[in-house]
Amino acid sequence: MAAGHQLRVDIASAANNLIFPNTNTEAGADGNHPVTAHQTIYSGGKYSSRVVFSEES
């Protein structure tokens, strides 16, 4: 990345291989009562988060 460029990282809940909205319940797309998901991003200390980028060969 060139100097001055920015990188945006979006954190989202998802159901594996599911193209329909995720209700965040065991029912998945069949659920009628969605539940709000909460993600935690730690910064520093024992459980600090990180993003790793690597090139595919």
PDB file of N, CA and C in Angstrom:
ATOM      1  N   MET A   1       0.827  -1.185   0.000  1.00  0.00           N
ATOM      2  CA  MET A   1       0.000   0.000   0.000  1.00  0.00           C
ATOM      3  C   MET A   1       0.869   1.246   0.000  1.00  0.00           C
ATOM      4  N   ALA A   2       0.466   2.202  -0.741  1.00  0.00           N
ATOM      5  CA  ALA A   2       1.220   3.438  -0.799  1.00  0.00           C
ATOM      6  C   ALA A   2       0.960   4.292   0.438  1.00  0.00           C
ATOM      7  N   ALA A   3       1.920   5.134   0.772  1.00  0.00           N
ATOM      8  CA  ALA A   3       1.770   6.025   1.917  1.00  0.00           C
ATOM      9  C   ALA A   3       0.520   6.877   1.750  1.00  0.00           C
ATOM     10  N   GLY A   4      -0.225   7.040   2.826  1.00  0.00           N
ATOM     11  CA  GLY A   4      -1.443   7.842   2.789  1.00  0.00           C
ATOM     12  C   GLY A   4      -2.696   7.064   2.447  1.00  0.00           C
ATOM     13  N   HIS A   5      -2.561   5.840   1.962  1.00  0.00           N
ATOM     14  CA  HIS A   5      -3.727   5.015   1.676  1.00  0.00           C
ATOM     15  C   HIS A   5      -4.277   4.458   2.982  1.00  0.00           C
ATOM     16  N   GLN A   6      -5.537   4.092   2.975  1.00  0.00           N
ATOM     17  CA  GLN A   6      -6.182   3.547   4.160  1.00  0.00           C
ATOM     18  C   GLN A   6      -6.759   2.181   3.851  1.00  0.00           C
ATOM     19  N   LEU A   7      -6.897   1.384   4.876  1.00  0.00           N
ATOM     20  CA  LEU A   7      -7.469   0.051   4.750  1.00  0.00           C
ATOM     21  C   LEU A   7      -8.699  -0.025   5.640  1.00  0.00           C
ATOM     22  N   ARG A   8      -9.797  -0.523   5.105  1.00  0.00           N
ATOM     23  CA  ARG A   8     -11.022  -0.670   5.877  1.00  0.00           C
ATOM     24  C   ARG A   8     -11.248  -2.150   6.146  1.00  0.00           C
ATOM     25  N   VAL A   9     -11.551  -2.488   7.387  1.00  0.00           N
ATOM     26  CA  VAL A   9     -11.847  -3.863   7.771  1.00  0.00           C
ATOM     27  C   VAL A   9     -13.241  -3.884   8.369  1.00  0.00           C
ATOM     28  N   ASP A  10     -14.128  -4.688   7.796  1.00  0.00           N
ATOM     29  CA  ASP A  10     -15.484  -4.848   8.317  1.00  0.00           C
ATOM     30  C   ASP A  10     -15.576  -6.179   9.047  1.00  0.00           C
ATOM     31  N   ILE A  11     -16.138  -6.168  10.234  1.00  0.00           N
ATOM     32  CA  ILE A  11     -16.346  -7.371  11.025  1.00  0.00           C
ATOM     33  C   ILE A  11     -17.840  -7.667  11.014  1.00  0.00           C
ATOM     34  N   ALA A  12     -18.210  -8.879  10.632  1.00  0.00           N
ATOM     35  CA  ALA A  12     -19.631  -9.212  10.519  1.00  0.00           C
ATOM     36  C   ALA A  12     -19.887 -10.647  10.948  1.00  0.00           C
ATOM     37  N   SER A  13     -21.088 -10.881  11.438  1.00  0.00           N
ATOM     38  CA  SER A  13     -21.510 -12.248  11.733  1.00  0.00           C
ATOM     39  C   SER A  13     -21.959 -12.894  10.438  1.00  0.00           C
ATOM     40  N   ALA A  14     -21.763 -14.176  10.328  1.00  0.00           N
ATOM     41  CA  ALA A  14     -22.186 -14.873   9.120  1.00  0.00           C
ATOM     42  C   ALA A  14     -22.408 -16.345   9.434  1.00  0.00           C
ATOM     43  N   ALA A  15     -23.235 -16.967   8.637  1.00  0.00           N
ATOM     44  CA  ALA A  15     -23.430 -18.408   8.730  1.00  0.00           C
ATOM     45  C   ALA A  15     -22.632 -19.023   7.586  1.00  0.00           C
ATOM     46  N   ASN A  16     -21.900 -20.043   7.855  1.00  0.00           N
ATOM     47  CA  ASN A  16     -21.036 -20.678   6.870  1.00  0.00           C
ATOM     48  C   ASN A  16     -21.819 -21.111   5.633  1.00  0.00           C
ATOM     49  N   ASN A  17     -21.397 -20.645   4.463  1.00  0.00           N
ATOM     50  CA  ASN A  17     -22.000 -21.001   3.169  1.00  0.00           C
ATOM     51  C   ASN A  17     -23.489 -20.673   3.078  1.00  0.00           C
ATOM     52  N   LEU A  18     -23.912 -19.597   3.705  1.00  0.00           N
ATOM     53  CA  LEU A  18     -25.327 -19.236   3.691  1.00  0.00           C
ATOM     54  C   LEU A  18     -25.492 -17.898   2.980  1.00  0.00           C
ATOM     55  N   ILE A  19     -26.358 -17.846   1.974  1.00  0.00           N
ATOM     56  CA  ILE A  19     -26.538 -16.606   1.215  1.00  0.00           C
ATOM     57  C   ILE A  19     -27.732 -15.800   1.716  1.00  0.00           C
ATOM     58  N   PHE A  20     -28.501 -16.341   2.643  1.00  0.00           N
ATOM     59  CA  PHE A  20     -29.659 -15.641   3.179  1.00  0.00           C
ATOM     60  C   PHE A  20     -29.285 -14.943   4.486  1.00  0.00           C
ATOM     61  N   PRO A  21     -30.067 -13.972   4.925  1.00  0.00           N
ATOM     62  CA  PRO A  21     -29.751 -13.280   6.180  1.00  0.00           C
ATOM     63  C   PRO A  21     -29.615 -14.272   7.337  1.00  0.00           C
ATOM     64  N   ASN A  22     -28.665 -13.997   8.202  1.00  0.00           N
ATOM     65  CA  ASN A  22     -28.405 -14.855   9.350  1.00  0.00           C
ATOM     66  C   ASN A  22     -29.159 -14.314  10.558  1.00  0.00           C
ATOM     67  N   THR A  23     -29.980 -15.137  11.196  1.00  0.00           N
ATOM     68  CA  THR A  23     -30.726 -14.705  12.378  1.00  0.00           C
ATOM     69  C   THR A  23     -29.899 -14.825  13.648  1.00  0.00           C
ATOM     70  N   ASN A  24     -28.685 -15.372  13.540  1.00  0.00           N
ATOM     71  CA  ASN A  24     -27.804 -15.583  14.689  1.00  0.00           C
ATOM     72  C   ASN A  24     -28.412 -16.535  15.709  1.00  0.00           C
ATOM     73  N   THR A  25     -29.196 -17.482  15.233  1.00  0.00           N
ATOM     74  CA  THR A  25     -29.779 -18.519  16.085  1.00  0.00           C
ATOM     75  C   THR A  25     -29.493 -19.872  15.447  1.00  0.00           C
ATOM     76  N   GLU A  26     -29.775 -20.929  16.167  1.00  0.00           N
ATOM     77  CA  GLU A  26     -29.586 -22.284  15.618  1.00  0.00           C
ATOM     78  C   GLU A  26     -30.455 -22.527  14.390  1.00  0.00           C
ATOM     79  N   ALA A  27     -31.575 -21.805  14.296  1.00  0.00           N
ATOM     80  CA  ALA A  27     -32.495 -21.989  13.168  1.00  0.00           C
ATOM     81  C   ALA A  27     -31.930 -21.403  11.874  1.00  0.00           C
ATOM     82  N   GLY A  28     -30.932 -20.529  11.975  1.00  0.00           N
ATOM     83  CA  GLY A  28     -30.348 -19.932  10.770  1.00  0.00           C
ATOM     84  C   GLY A  28     -31.362 -19.129   9.986  1.00  0.00           C
ATOM     85  N   ALA A  29     -31.405 -19.318   8.670  1.00  0.00           N
ATOM     86  CA  ALA A  29     -32.313 -18.560   7.806  1.00  0.00           C
ATOM     87  C   ALA A  29     -33.772 -18.895   8.065  1.00  0.00           C
ATOM     88  N   ASP A  30     -34.039 -20.035   8.727  1.00  0.00           N
ATOM     89  CA  ASP A  30     -35.421 -20.425   9.020  1.00  0.00           C
ATOM     90  C   ASP A  30     -35.950 -19.768  10.290  1.00  0.00           C
ATOM     91  N   GLY A  31     -35.111 -19.049  11.014  1.00  0.00           N
ATOM     92  CA  GLY A  31     -35.536 -18.426  12.274  1.00  0.00           C
ATOM     93  C   GLY A  31     -36.452 -17.247  12.041  1.00  0.00           C
ATOM     94  N   ASN A  32     -37.380 -17.048  12.959  1.00  0.00           N
ATOM     95  CA  ASN A  32     -38.332 -15.938  12.879  1.00  0.00           C
ATOM     96  C   ASN A  32     -37.988 -14.799  13.821  1.00  0.00           C
ATOM     97  N   HIS A  33     -37.084 -15.046  14.757  1.00  0.00           N
ATOM     98  CA  HIS A  33     -36.757 -14.047  15.770  1.00  0.00           C
ATOM     99  C   HIS A  33     -35.249 -13.812  15.785  1.00  0.00           C
ATOM    100  N   PRO A  34     -34.764 -12.856  14.966  1.00  0.00           N
ATOM    101  CA  PRO A  34     -33.332 -12.615  14.905  1.00  0.00           C
ATOM    102  C   PRO A  34     -32.777 -12.096  16.229  1.00  0.00           C
ATOM    103  N   VAL A  35     -31.533 -12.425  16.488  1.00  0.00           N
ATOM    104  CA  VAL A  35     -30.833 -12.004  17.688  1.00  0.00           C
ATOM    105  C   VAL A  35     -29.651 -11.141  17.260  1.00  0.00           C
ATOM    106  N   THR A  36     -29.436 -10.027  17.936  1.00  0.00           N
ATOM    107  CA  THR A  36     -28.307  -9.165  17.628  1.00  0.00           C
ATOM    108  C   THR A  36     -27.012  -9.858  18.013  1.00  0.00           C
ATOM    109  N   ALA A  37     -26.051  -9.863  17.106  1.00  0.00           N
ATOM    110  CA  ALA A  37     -24.742 -10.449  17.382  1.00  0.00           C
ATOM    111  C   ALA A  37     -23.797  -9.358  17.876  1.00  0.00           C
ATOM    112  N   HIS A  38     -22.888  -9.741  18.750  1.00  0.00           N
ATOM    113  CA  HIS A  38     -21.910  -8.802  19.284  1.00  0.00           C
ATOM    114  C   HIS A  38     -20.519  -9.380  19.052  1.00  0.00           C
ATOM    115  N   GLN A  39     -19.646  -8.592  18.444  1.00  0.00           N
ATOM    116  CA  GLN A  39     -18.261  -8.987  18.241  1.00  0.00           C
ATOM    117  C   GLN A  39     -17.391  -8.121  19.140  1.00  0.00           C
ATOM    118  N   THR A  40     -16.309  -8.700  19.620  1.00  0.00           N
ATOM    119  CA  THR A  40     -15.370  -7.969  20.456  1.00  0.00           C
ATOM    120  C   THR A  40     -14.025  -7.934  19.752  1.00  0.00           C
ATOM    121  N   ILE A  41     -13.461  -6.757  19.650  1.00  0.00           N
ATOM    122  CA  ILE A  41     -12.132  -6.602  19.076  1.00  0.00           C
ATOM    123  C   ILE A  41     -11.231  -6.108  20.199  1.00  0.00           C
ATOM    124  N   TYR A  42     -10.268  -6.927  20.551  1.00  0.00           N
ATOM    125  CA  TYR A  42      -9.342  -6.579  21.616  1.00  0.00           C
ATOM    126  C   TYR A  42      -8.158  -5.822  21.041  1.00  0.00           C
ATOM    127  N   SER A  43      -7.685  -4.834  21.755  1.00  0.00           N
ATOM    128  CA  SER A  43      -6.527  -4.073  21.286  1.00  0.00           C
ATOM    129  C   SER A  43      -5.515  -3.946  22.414  1.00  0.00           C
ATOM    130  N   GLY A  44      -4.545  -4.818  22.381  1.00  0.00           N
ATOM    131  CA  GLY A  44      -3.485  -4.778  23.383  1.00  0.00           C
ATOM    132  C   GLY A  44      -3.721  -5.767  24.506  1.00  0.00           C
ATOM    133  N   GLY A  45      -2.689  -5.991  25.272  1.00  0.00           N
ATOM    134  CA  GLY A  45      -2.805  -6.888  26.403  1.00  0.00           C
ATOM    135  C   GLY A  45      -2.727  -8.346  26.007  1.00  0.00           C
ATOM    136  N   LYS A  46      -3.237  -9.192  26.864  1.00  0.00           N
ATOM    137  CA  LYS A  46      -3.121 -10.645  26.709  1.00  0.00           C
ATOM    138  C   LYS A  46      -3.835 -11.180  25.466  1.00  0.00           C
ATOM    139  N   TYR A  47      -4.976 -10.588  25.092  1.00  0.00           N
ATOM    140  CA  TYR A  47      -5.781 -11.119  23.984  1.00  0.00           C
ATOM    141  C   TYR A  47      -5.898 -10.127  22.836  1.00  0.00           C
ATOM    142  N   SER A  48      -4.831  -9.517  22.457  1.00  0.00           N
ATOM    143  CA  SER A  48      -4.909  -8.513  21.397  1.00  0.00           C
ATOM    144  C   SER A  48      -5.305  -9.153  20.063  1.00  0.00           C
ATOM    145  N   SER A  49      -6.091  -8.430  19.277  1.00  0.00           N
ATOM    146  CA  SER A  49      -6.539  -8.890  17.964  1.00  0.00           C
ATOM    147  C   SER A  49      -5.500  -8.527  16.921  1.00  0.00           C
ATOM    148  N   ARG A  50      -5.552  -9.189  15.782  1.00  0.00           N
ATOM    149  CA  ARG A  50      -4.675  -8.854  14.677  1.00  0.00           C
ATOM    150  C   ARG A  50      -5.307  -9.293  13.376  1.00  0.00           C
ATOM    151  N   VAL A  51      -4.886  -8.649  12.314  1.00  0.00           N
ATOM    152  CA  VAL A  51      -5.299  -9.024  10.966  1.00  0.00           C
ATOM    153  C   VAL A  51      -4.032  -9.398  10.226  1.00  0.00           C
ATOM    154  N   VAL A  52      -4.023 -10.580   9.601  1.00  0.00           N
ATOM    155  CA  VAL A  52      -2.847 -11.061   8.889  1.00  0.00           C
ATOM    156  C   VAL A  52      -3.191 -11.198   7.415  1.00  0.00           C
ATOM    157  N   PHE A  53      -2.389 -10.599   6.570  1.00  0.00           N
ATOM    158  CA  PHE A  53      -2.569 -10.723   5.128  1.00  0.00           C
ATOM    159  C   PHE A  53      -1.426 -11.542   4.564  1.00  0.00           C
ATOM    160  N   SER A  54      -1.738 -12.437   3.670  1.00  0.00           N
ATOM    161  CA  SER A  54      -0.696 -13.226   3.035  1.00  0.00           C
ATOM    162  C   SER A  54      -1.045 -13.407   1.562  1.00  0.00           C
ATOM    163  N   GLU A  55      -0.039 -13.613   0.768  1.00  0.00           N
ATOM    164  CA  GLU A  55      -0.228 -13.836  -0.657  1.00  0.00           C
ATOM    165  C   GLU A  55      -0.495 -15.306  -0.910  1.00  0.00           C
ATOM    166  N   GLU A  56      -1.448 -15.587  -1.790  1.00  0.00           N
ATOM    167  CA  GLU A  56      -1.662 -16.981  -2.189  1.00  0.00           C
ATOM    168  C   GLU A  56      -0.683 -17.309  -3.299  1.00  0.00           C
ATOM    169  N   SER A  57      -0.169 -18.527  -3.278  1.00  0.00           N
ATOM    170  CA  SER A  57       0.794 -18.888  -4.327  1.00  0.00           C
ATOM    171  C   SER A  57       0.123 -19.648  -5.440  1.00  0.00           C
TER     172      SER A  57
END
